Amino acid sequence: MARPEKPLDPGTGPVAQFADGLRCLRREARLSYRALAQRSSYSPATLSQAAAGEKLPSLAVTLAYVQACGAGTDLAGWEARWHQAEQAVRRALASVRTGTEADAPAPYRGLARYEPTDSALFFGRSRLTDQLLALVGRERVSVVIGPSGSGKSSLLRAGLLPRLQHPGPTDTSGLRPAGLRICTPGSRPVSRHGALFVPRESEAAGAAERTGDDTVLVIDQFEEVFTLCSDVDEREAFVGLVLAARERGSRLRVVLGVRADFYSHCLRHPGLTEVLREAALPVGPMSTDELRQAITKPAVAHGLVVERALTARLVADVSAEPGGLPLMSHALLETWRHRTGRTLTLEAYEATGALDGAVAKTAETLYASLDDRQALLVRRVLLRLITPGDGAPDTRRPTPRSELDFGHPEEISAVLEQLVRARLITLDDGHIDLAHETLIRAWPRLNSWIAQDRERLQLHRQLSDAARTWQQLGRTTSELWRGARLDAARAVFAPPSRQADLTPAESAFLHAALRERRHATLRTRAQAVAVGLLVGLTLLASALALRHHPADRNERLRTTARELAHTADSLRPSDPALSARLGLAAWSIADLPETRAALLAIGAPPTRLTTPFTPAARAAELCGRDGVALTREEWQQYIPSAPYQPPCPGAAGRGPTPDP
């Protein structure tokens, strides 16, 4: 006789609740574990352990248990329940370990780059660091170039900078820099970083050319000059500052880090082309031995052990994944968080999603824990951190914290805290950034968001930059959008659902542009009305004068025609239609040099002429357009002092003349 199962309280956690569901399923089927074993490929002990409530069973055991109980039609429902329970267990485990992680620093950086303070954990790139050190000692401007995920930023920050700061006994480069500086260009590279190109007086004091007097400036993610800086003049000025360091008296050495995707962008500039030809260091994949060092040595430095099976699996996975170093670091970080004692195991690695799925699993686990409002804010925040490529790859976009003022401050802060805790974003000096561009391609949900909103995102990036410039220049009217760009922004962001995507500064910029357009329209209309009144009063005065002085009637008509021609010229830029009507009327009143010029200036002349292009031919052509010539009623309204002239004069080469 089988022993009864231990009592189980479903309220003690997700594992107990899941086990209780399995027990209920077996009781309804009225089957023993021995009978379940006969219906499945698992032993009675394994099936009994699945419903014990001590740990969550595997998905395969769960589905076999359910099918043996006769509930095979609900396998999809039980699979969904298992995934929910598994996520709940993972969140609970992460929250328990959050307090201990502060006491036990992680040996891996995840998606984040290695900083100079992480040099003790930076392994596998000693050979490349030596080559870079020699290159910087030889060339005043050098370039580190490689694909996304190859470790360029970590090489510059955790490899080069510490070696420059603390040269080793085997260092033969001769570099003894007087100063070390580092920056990323951003949207305003000259405004923000121009001062970094000026050496201190002590550095420039020596007359002799000594390597030790130079300042070394590292410009990481140099591709931001092309992706974030929309001002062509500022971009050229920044490149000019970089190339000026090649002069022997500059007292400066510049090291650029560039993504290989933007190699062609650099080749468009002759000076950068020369640097790439003479002083470029390509960052390729790590060798097998270098990968082993990057996997095992950080763990050893923290007193941990990496299973040989895990090391072999990671080496194989990363070797088959171009740009997979951030993925490897993140997978190792997650494996460390789910380690068993002091050992990082292959089982934990696979449970976290392995190389291809670890990032997506981390992101999806976070996303599944959010309510609807938080999930919407996460989408808006992450899309703010993306620069969608236009004929180029999508890139990350470091964003000021102030640009996230599109929701309640407490809600935004809570969402950012969760993203930081999941190591998906970083906060640095008031700016927010993706932990790595790998997140764009490694998380399918984020990738689909970008694909759905690509055109809107491109317009939104332009709107954000324009609003920032408008604010910096004191909200000048000249910086406001007009024409097609304003029409596009109004169409995209006018719906209430899209207005929530805008910050107060962006919303103020868009409203100011629309308000200025309305004012400009009103001014144009008022100007047209004023001109019409002026013309009417002028013609009325002329008519009254002609009535009292018949001898001067022809001269008055000529004066009226000249005034109409002048008015037509002044209205041509703002109201071409009214200008055309008045110009034709002026020539109809009197054929004068001024009226001919006004008539011939209406529109572009024909490209091919079979007859001389006379005012009469022009008038005949214009009269063929609907609404160009004044009708009799309009003539009487605007020019009552002059006799009405038909819209289409004769083809004699001369227009109408005033009546005697």
XYZ file of C-alpha atoms in Angstrom:
660
model
C 0.000 0.000 0.000
C 1.430 3.356 -1.083
C 2.227 5.958 1.538
C -0.019 9.030 1.519
C 1.439 12.268 0.153
C 2.561 14.968 2.545
C 0.070 17.790 3.049
C 0.622 20.730 0.710
C -0.286 24.402 1.191
C -0.844 26.051 -2.247
C -0.445 29.488 -0.704
C 3.225 29.034 0.159
C 4.483 29.857 -3.340
C 4.292 29.176 -7.083
C 5.896 25.709 -6.815
C 3.407 24.505 -4.202
C 0.513 25.965 -6.172
C 1.659 24.194 -9.343
C 2.141 20.868 -7.489
C -1.331 21.159 -5.979
C -2.773 21.437 -9.485
C -0.991 18.252 -10.519
C -2.301 16.442 -7.436
C -5.875 17.500 -8.197
C -5.469 16.209 -11.746
C -4.331 12.781 -10.490
C -7.134 12.552 -7.901
C -9.731 13.274 -10.574
C -8.242 10.531 -12.748
C -8.278 8.124 -9.753
C -4.833 6.763 -10.696
C -1.820 5.764 -8.587
C 1.716 6.837 -9.434
C 2.432 3.266 -10.497
C -0.445 3.469 -12.968
C 0.794 6.861 -14.204
C 4.251 5.378 -14.715
C 2.783 2.591 -16.861
C 1.178 5.262 -19.081
C 4.357 7.340 -19.419
C 8.092 6.863 -19.821
C 8.908 8.109 -16.286
C 9.240 6.194 -13.033
C 6.711 6.478 -10.161
C 9.357 8.255 -8.068
C 9.897 10.954 -10.730
C 6.158 11.542 -11.135
C 5.656 11.633 -7.373
C 8.484 14.159 -6.993
C 6.828 16.366 -9.646
C 3.794 16.825 -7.351
C 5.747 16.980 -4.072
C 5.934 20.781 -4.109
C 9.644 20.893 -3.275
C 10.881 22.124 -6.662
C 9.346 22.835 -10.036
C 9.447 19.759 -12.311
C 10.801 20.010 -15.825
C 8.400 20.830 -18.631
C 8.811 17.361 -20.158
C 7.885 15.609 -16.891
C 4.934 17.951 -16.421
C 3.481 17.251 -19.868
C 3.970 13.476 -19.410
C 2.209 13.664 -16.012
C -0.732 15.600 -17.495
C -1.089 13.266 -20.478
C -0.959 10.165 -18.258
C -3.830 11.626 -16.225
C -5.958 11.763 -19.376
C -5.780 15.553 -19.806
C -3.889 15.472 -23.096
C -6.310 17.920 -24.697
C -5.109 20.632 -22.297
C -1.350 20.276 -22.842
C -1.062 23.848 -24.164
C -2.774 25.212 -21.062
C -0.483 23.289 -18.730
C 2.572 24.385 -20.701
C 1.509 28.020 -20.233
C 0.975 27.400 -16.495
C 4.445 25.868 -16.254
C 6.065 28.913 -17.916
C 4.220 31.244 -15.532
C 5.392 29.232 -12.536
C 8.953 29.093 -13.877
C 9.042 32.902 -14.296
C 7.620 33.372 -10.800
C 10.323 31.116 -9.361
C 13.021 33.005 -11.274
C 11.775 36.399 -10.036
C 11.629 35.154 -6.464
C 15.134 33.741 -6.718
C 16.461 36.994 -8.196
C 14.886 39.048 -5.420
C 16.419 36.796 -2.776
C 19.864 37.176 -4.337
C 19.616 40.933 -4.802
C 20.719 41.554 -1.240
C 23.703 39.200 -1.482
C 24.993 40.550 -4.806
C 26.070 43.789 -3.148
C 28.353 41.753 -0.858
C 29.591 39.533 -3.713
C 30.417 41.638 -6.808
C 29.749 39.910 -10.102
C 32.793 38.638 -12.007
C 31.190 39.548 -15.345
C 29.792 42.823 -16.714
C 26.904 41.430 -18.728
C 25.921 43.645 -21.655
C 27.751 46.632 -20.177
C 31.254 47.504 -21.355
C 34.299 46.993 -19.140
C 35.496 50.245 -17.560
C 39.041 51.136 -16.403
C 38.066 50.032 -12.895
C 37.239 46.567 -14.302
C 40.751 45.954 -15.654
C 41.312 43.176 -13.083
C 38.455 41.235 -14.741
C 39.398 42.010 -18.341
C 41.013 38.909 -19.845
C 41.664 37.533 -23.308
C 42.824 40.728 -25.012
C 46.421 41.128 -23.787
C 47.908 40.556 -27.262
C 45.574 43.080 -28.869
C 46.212 45.580 -26.057
C 49.966 45.325 -26.718
C 49.388 45.993 -30.418
C 47.182 48.989 -29.649
C 49.707 50.400 -27.193
C 52.435 50.207 -29.836
C 50.171 51.822 -32.437
C 49.288 54.752 -30.158
C 52.970 55.254 -29.389
C 53.745 55.388 -33.104
C 50.803 57.390 -34.488
C 49.233 60.623 -33.287
C 45.774 59.620 -34.568
C 44.832 55.942 -34.631
C 41.631 53.958 -35.120
C 40.292 50.820 -33.457
C 37.678 49.348 -35.782
C 35.526 46.258 -35.438
C 31.947 44.969 -35.636
C 29.383 45.558 -32.936
C 29.959 43.148 -30.067
C 33.676 42.656 -30.749
C 34.704 44.426 -27.523
C 36.126 47.723 -28.904
C 34.918 49.873 -25.994
C 36.196 47.410 -23.401
C 39.561 47.231 -25.185
C 39.903 51.025 -25.080
C 38.660 51.494 -21.526
C 39.770 48.403 -19.599
C 42.715 47.500 -21.823
C 44.443 50.644 -23.159
C 43.744 53.255 -20.458
C 45.006 51.205 -17.462
C 48.177 50.301 -19.404
C 48.778 53.975 -20.193
C 48.180 54.937 -16.574
C 50.384 52.175 -15.129
C 52.944 51.071 -17.740
C 54.305 47.583 -17.209
C 57.982 46.494 -17.238
C 57.582 44.996 -20.716
C 56.049 48.139 -22.190
C 58.224 49.282 -25.118
C 55.915 51.963 -26.540
C 57.629 54.791 -24.663
C 54.285 56.388 -23.871
C 54.205 58.406 -20.654
C 51.113 60.551 -21.208
C 50.725 63.778 -19.275
C 46.945 63.342 -19.295
C 44.275 60.783 -20.173
C 40.864 61.831 -21.430
C 37.896 59.911 -22.815
C 34.562 60.906 -24.372
C 31.825 59.858 -26.778
C 30.856 62.480 -29.400
C 27.083 62.791 -28.834
C 24.869 65.188 -30.815
C 27.008 68.296 -30.166
C 30.603 67.013 -30.222
C 32.391 70.364 -30.561
C 30.199 72.202 -28.058
C 30.538 69.456 -25.447
C 34.077 68.195 -26.029
C 36.001 70.897 -27.878
C 37.966 71.770 -24.739
C 39.370 68.221 -24.541
C 41.520 68.947 -27.592
C 43.408 71.736 -25.785
C 46.454 70.450 -23.846
C 47.253 71.997 -20.486
C 49.979 74.642 -20.427
C 52.334 72.272 -18.674
C 51.855 69.793 -21.495
C 52.623 72.352 -24.187
C 55.514 74.020 -22.373
C 58.314 71.798 -23.655
C 59.899 72.846 -26.913
C 61.239 69.407 -27.742
C 59.105 66.633 -29.151
C 58.713 64.245 -26.187
C 56.141 61.466 -26.080
C 55.723 61.946 -22.342
C 54.369 65.455 -22.811
C 51.392 64.330 -24.893
C 47.804 64.048 -23.763
C 45.958 60.921 -24.945
C 42.308 61.471 -25.892
C 40.174 58.367 -26.471
C 37.003 58.990 -28.500
C 34.820 55.925 -28.067
C 31.866 55.252 -30.394
C 33.122 57.746 -32.950
C 30.243 56.675 -35.226
C 27.983 58.969 -33.170
C 29.450 61.802 -35.266
C 27.412 60.342 -38.136
C 24.384 58.959 -36.268
C 23.677 61.630 -33.641
C 25.239 64.860 -34.941
C 22.840 66.278 -37.548
C 24.747 69.563 -37.933
C 27.104 69.072 -40.895
C 29.260 72.071 -39.970
C 29.758 70.853 -36.405
C 30.553 67.364 -37.654
C 33.224 68.709 -40.009
C 34.621 70.916 -37.251
C 34.944 67.921 -34.905
C 36.683 65.822 -37.558
C 38.974 68.789 -38.139
C 39.910 68.852 -34.443
C 40.724 65.135 -34.602
C 42.922 65.482 -37.677
C 44.691 68.553 -36.259
C 46.211 66.232 -33.646
C 48.376 64.748 -36.427
C 50.528 67.885 -36.405
C 53.816 67.358 -34.572
C 53.268 70.319 -32.267
C 49.724 69.378 -31.223
C 50.834 67.739 -27.955
C 47.874 65.413 -28.448
C 47.282 61.800 -29.415
C 43.767 60.733 -30.407
C 42.457 57.154 -30.459
C 39.135 56.537 -32.212
C 36.811 53.582 -31.646
C 34.610 53.005 -34.723
C 32.018 50.376 -35.580
C 32.854 48.540 -38.785
C 29.372 49.357 -40.135
C 30.500 52.992 -40.442
C 33.801 52.327 -42.205
C 32.368 53.737 -45.439
C 31.251 56.910 -43.656
C 34.849 57.551 -42.595
C 36.104 56.930 -46.123
C 34.080 59.912 -47.366
C 36.557 62.182 -45.580
C 40.069 62.295 -47.124
C 41.823 62.864 -43.790
C 40.064 59.957 -42.070
C 40.767 57.765 -45.098
C 44.482 58.385 -44.645
C 44.264 57.541 -40.928
C 42.416 54.294 -41.703
C 45.072 53.364 -44.244
C 48.061 54.079 -42.005
C 46.942 53.674 -38.386
C 44.001 51.261 -38.072
C 43.813 48.268 -35.730
C 41.056 45.785 -36.629
C 39.399 43.956 -33.731
C 38.650 40.417 -34.805
C 37.216 37.424 -32.951
C 39.037 35.938 -29.979
C 40.998 32.745 -30.367
C 39.933 29.619 -28.507
C 42.569 30.178 -25.814
C 41.558 33.847 -25.419
C 37.917 32.851 -25.013
C 38.830 30.351 -22.304
C 40.690 33.103 -20.442
C 37.725 35.486 -20.715
C 35.393 32.776 -19.363
C 37.398 31.231 -16.544
C 39.820 33.851 -15.198
C 37.193 36.340 -13.923
C 35.549 33.481 -12.024
C 38.865 32.345 -10.574
C 39.549 35.921 -9.435
C 36.331 35.670 -7.370
C 37.043 32.219 -6.000
C 34.587 30.488 -8.321
C 34.797 27.454 -10.595
C 33.510 27.098 -14.165
C 32.569 23.603 -15.286
C 34.701 22.325 -18.127
C 31.558 21.371 -19.994
C 30.299 24.944 -19.708
C 33.607 26.362 -20.936
C 33.644 24.036 -23.946
C 30.021 24.851 -24.763
C 30.589 28.612 -24.518
C 33.697 28.497 -26.697
C 31.740 26.606 -29.356
C 28.720 28.927 -29.114
C 30.701 32.185 -29.231
C 32.942 30.999 -32.074
C 29.815 30.505 -34.181
C 28.308 33.904 -33.228
C 29.953 37.015 -34.775
C 30.056 39.843 -32.256
C 28.944 37.481 -29.500
C 31.148 38.752 -26.644
C 28.393 40.830 -24.969
C 26.052 37.841 -25.272
C 28.673 35.619 -23.655
C 29.251 38.079 -20.827
C 25.518 38.379 -20.187
C 25.002 34.614 -20.293
C 27.861 34.161 -17.804
C 26.426 36.845 -15.547
C 23.039 35.132 -15.521
C 24.712 31.765 -14.965
C 26.593 33.275 -12.000
C 23.330 34.580 -10.576
C 21.848 31.069 -10.786
C 25.006 29.237 -9.733
C 25.109 26.219 -7.473
C 27.440 27.079 -4.604
C 30.786 28.151 -6.042
C 30.317 26.422 -9.388
C 28.990 27.858 -12.652
C 27.327 24.899 -14.336
C 26.238 24.010 -17.848
C 22.763 23.238 -16.486
C 22.396 26.790 -15.123
C 23.702 28.188 -18.432
C 21.056 26.317 -20.391
C 18.341 27.244 -17.901
C 19.055 30.959 -18.409
C 18.590 30.647 -22.174
C 22.205 29.977 -23.251
C 24.047 32.381 -25.560
C 21.251 33.232 -27.988
C 18.402 33.361 -25.502
C 19.839 34.769 -22.271
C 19.337 38.429 -23.184
C 15.852 37.855 -24.553
C 14.906 35.777 -21.517
C 16.121 38.465 -19.116
C 14.238 41.155 -21.013
C 11.064 39.079 -21.386
C 11.121 38.115 -17.704
C 11.245 41.786 -16.774
C 8.558 42.706 -19.313
C 6.229 39.943 -18.074
C 6.464 41.291 -14.509
C 5.154 44.757 -15.492
C 1.589 45.969 -15.484
C 0.101 47.521 -18.629
C 1.081 51.088 -17.713
C 4.664 50.119 -16.876
C 4.970 48.027 -20.053
C 3.934 51.057 -22.141
C 6.489 53.245 -20.372
C 9.234 50.651 -20.939
C 8.459 50.670 -24.663
C 8.583 54.471 -24.810
C 11.806 54.630 -22.795
C 13.640 52.014 -24.863
C 12.553 53.497 -28.203
C 13.940 56.834 -26.993
C 17.320 55.128 -26.705
C 17.355 54.024 -30.366
C 18.512 55.853 -33.474
C 16.789 54.008 -36.342
C 19.105 53.554 -39.277
C 18.323 55.198 -42.608
C 20.387 53.060 -44.934
C 22.559 52.139 -41.935
C 22.213 49.779 -38.940
C 20.092 50.793 -35.972
C 22.230 52.212 -33.177
C 21.798 53.163 -29.547
C 21.228 56.786 -28.599
C 22.499 58.151 -25.272
C 19.648 60.318 -24.028
C 19.510 63.033 -21.354
C 17.370 62.092 -18.369
C 15.325 65.266 -18.943
C 14.135 63.866 -22.280
C 12.105 61.209 -20.460
C 9.620 63.690 -19.019
C 6.637 62.165 -20.822
C 5.059 60.484 -17.799
C 4.712 60.800 -14.060
C 8.237 61.239 -12.601
C 7.760 58.502 -10.007
C 6.525 56.040 -12.631
C 9.441 56.811 -14.958
C 11.949 56.456 -12.104
C 10.470 53.089 -11.096
C 10.675 51.779 -14.673
C 14.260 53.000 -15.095
C 15.249 51.333 -11.823
C 13.894 47.994 -13.029
C 15.685 48.309 -16.384
C 18.948 49.141 -14.619
C 18.535 46.250 -12.194
C 18.028 43.914 -15.156
C 21.233 45.404 -16.666
C 19.433 46.387 -19.873
C 20.279 50.091 -19.582
C 22.909 52.219 -17.853
C 22.670 55.591 -16.079
C 25.746 57.779 -16.326
C 26.133 61.503 -15.615
C 22.485 62.342 -16.224
C 22.344 60.313 -19.454
C 20.585 57.009 -20.130
C 21.870 54.467 -22.633
C 21.323 50.878 -23.697
C 23.748 48.550 -21.965
C 24.828 47.416 -25.433
C 23.564 47.634 -29.009
C 23.366 43.828 -28.949
C 20.072 44.255 -27.115
C 18.529 45.642 -30.346
C 19.030 42.404 -32.260
C 18.993 39.968 -29.319
C 15.535 40.925 -28.032
C 12.914 40.176 -30.718
C 10.243 42.287 -29.010
C 12.395 45.440 -29.128
C 13.367 44.696 -32.708
C 9.695 44.437 -33.703
C 8.897 47.740 -31.957
C 11.572 49.473 -34.020
C 10.341 47.895 -37.265
C 6.747 48.960 -36.572
C 7.634 52.578 -35.758
C 10.716 53.182 -37.919
C 9.416 56.184 -39.882
C 7.855 57.745 -36.799
C 11.060 57.237 -34.829
C 13.138 58.907 -37.530
C 10.812 61.931 -37.496
C 10.766 61.914 -33.687
C 14.586 62.026 -33.521
C 14.554 65.074 -35.810
C 11.839 66.697 -33.684
C 13.799 66.081 -30.470
C 16.965 67.654 -31.923
C 15.057 70.632 -33.327
C 13.253 71.241 -30.016
C 16.548 71.121 -28.116
C 18.153 73.632 -30.501
C 15.089 75.879 -30.284
C 15.318 75.882 -26.493
C 19.063 76.562 -26.489
C 18.657 79.544 -28.845
C 15.996 81.180 -26.711
C 12.939 79.882 -28.590
C 13.585 82.004 -31.663
C 10.925 81.919 -34.365
C 13.514 81.272 -37.068
C 14.207 77.783 -35.634
C 10.586 76.622 -35.879
C 9.615 74.043 -38.468
C 7.634 75.064 -41.542
C 6.310 73.455 -44.677
C 6.423 69.713 -45.291
C 8.280 68.794 -42.070
C 5.677 70.560 -39.966
C 2.877 68.888 -41.924
C 4.450 65.464 -41.324
C 4.941 66.109 -37.596
C 1.380 67.322 -37.214
C 0.002 64.234 -38.968
C 2.075 61.834 -36.832
C 1.843 63.449 -33.391
C -1.564 65.145 -33.538
C -3.516 62.049 -32.339
C -3.912 62.029 -28.526
C -2.304 58.585 -28.332
C 0.871 59.959 -29.912
C 0.976 63.245 -28.012
C 1.851 61.255 -24.904
C 5.151 60.295 -26.610
C 6.311 63.927 -26.587
C 8.174 65.655 -23.797
C 6.929 69.103 -22.687
C 9.764 70.729 -24.666
C 8.898 68.816 -27.838
C 5.208 69.528 -27.424
C 5.920 73.244 -26.871
C 8.083 73.327 -30.015
C 5.392 71.683 -32.156
C 2.606 73.922 -30.793
C 4.743 77.036 -31.322
C 5.403 76.033 -34.944
C 1.699 75.449 -35.599
C 0.820 78.712 -33.877
C 3.374 80.615 -35.985
C 1.906 79.068 -39.138
C -1.595 80.267 -38.182
C -0.259 83.755 -37.488
C 1.605 83.798 -40.815
C -1.568 82.794 -42.661
C -3.526 85.539 -40.942
C -0.810 88.068 -41.764
C -0.858 87.051 -45.435
C -4.615 87.371 -45.588
C -4.522 90.723 -43.848
C -1.849 91.909 -46.239
C -3.927 90.811 -49.230
C -6.994 92.620 -47.871
C -4.938 95.741 -47.179
C -3.448 95.686 -50.669
C -6.897 95.221 -52.160
C -8.240 98.160 -50.196
C -5.240 100.255 -51.197
C -5.716 99.402 -54.848
C -9.433 100.141 -54.613
C -8.863 103.494 -52.940
C -6.193 104.364 -55.484
C -8.467 103.543 -58.375
C -11.343 105.391 -56.806
C -9.163 108.458 -56.345
C -8.017 108.128 -59.933
C -11.587 107.901 -61.159
C -12.598 110.994 -59.225
C -9.569 112.859 -60.487
C -10.277 111.842 -64.083
C -13.818 112.985 -63.733
C -12.641 116.485 -62.788
C -9.661 116.553 -65.216
C -10.567 114.781 -68.467
C -7.414 116.069 -70.175
C -5.214 114.001 -67.844
C -7.262 110.836 -68.169
C -4.608 108.882 -70.121
C -1.866 109.867 -67.679
C -4.030 108.808 -64.753
C -4.613 105.444 -66.385
C -0.868 105.006 -66.911
C -0.254 105.866 -63.268
C -2.917 103.365 -62.232
C -1.325 100.683 -64.446
C 2.135 101.339 -62.981
C 0.788 101.100 -59.409
C -0.976 97.828 -60.233
C 2.246 96.445 -61.779
C 4.225 97.426 -58.678
C 1.598 95.810 -56.452
C 1.706 92.627 -58.559
C 5.505 92.486 -58.149
C 5.309 92.862 -54.360
C 2.662 90.140 -54.011
C 4.375 87.582 -56.243
C 6.267 85.714 -53.427
C 3.325 85.559 -51.007
C 0.256 85.339 -53.296
C 1.171 84.333 -56.874
C -2.478 84.001 -57.958
C -3.474 87.569 -57.004
C -0.165 88.831 -58.454
C -0.972 87.213 -61.821
C -4.472 88.705 -61.942
C -3.288 92.213 -61.113
C -0.326 92.001 -63.536
C -2.602 91.016 -66.406
C -5.053 93.773 -65.514
C -2.244 96.363 -65.357
C -1.095 95.491 -68.881
C -4.715 95.531 -70.106
C -5.019 99.138 -68.904
C -1.767 100.394 -70.454
C 1.069 98.806 -72.423
C 4.061 100.252 -70.560
C 7.573 98.907 -69.758
C 6.493 98.363 -66.140
C 3.299 96.498 -67.070
C 5.120 94.377 -69.670
C 7.700 93.344 -67.069
C 4.952 92.451 -64.581
C 3.179 90.401 -67.244
C 6.265 88.531 -68.442
C 7.317 87.737 -64.846
C 4.168 85.679 -64.187
C 5.303 82.033 -64.125
C 8.197 80.611 -66.177
C 8.366 81.354 -69.936
C 7.899 78.461 -72.354
C 11.012 76.412 -72.995
C 10.513 76.439 -76.781
C 8.978 79.356 -78.704
C 7.912 79.361 -82.349
C 7.103 83.090 -82.293
C 8.658 86.026 -80.436
C 7.687 86.025 -76.756
C 5.630 89.253 -76.710
C 3.415 90.600 -73.921
C 0.405 89.829 -76.110
C 1.503 86.199 -76.494
C 2.057 85.975 -72.740
C -1.373 87.443 -72.044
C -3.004 85.018 -74.447
C -1.227 82.123 -72.746
C -2.267 83.292 -69.283
C -5.877 83.814 -70.332
C -6.009 80.129 -71.123
C -5.632 79.399 -67.416
C -8.842 79.297 -65.441
C -9.095 82.106 -62.939
C -6.061 84.111 -64.101
C -7.794 86.991 -65.865
C -10.234 89.284 -64.041
C -13.869 88.885 -65.000
C -15.985 91.937 -65.817
C -17.520 91.919 -62.334
C -14.095 91.674 -60.660
C -12.756 94.413 -62.925
C -15.519 96.735 -61.822
C -14.813 95.807 -58.210
C -11.016 96.397 -58.293
C -10.538 98.921 -61.125
C -13.722 100.933 -61.586
C -11.783 103.921 -62.965
C -10.542 102.054 -66.074
C -12.667 100.613 -68.871
C -12.965 96.856 -68.914
C -10.556 95.028 -71.206
C -11.412 91.494 -72.435
C -9.302 88.726 -70.910
C -7.832 87.674 -74.261
C -6.503 90.578 -76.337
C -5.750 90.357 -80.021
C -2.592 88.700 -81.298
C -1.261 91.836 -82.942
C 1.792 91.907 -80.693
C 0.558 94.910 -78.731
C -1.801 95.011 -75.801
C -4.781 97.329 -75.315
C -4.169 101.038 -75.109
C -6.062 103.496 -72.944
C -9.156 105.060 -74.427
C -8.611 108.649 -75.539
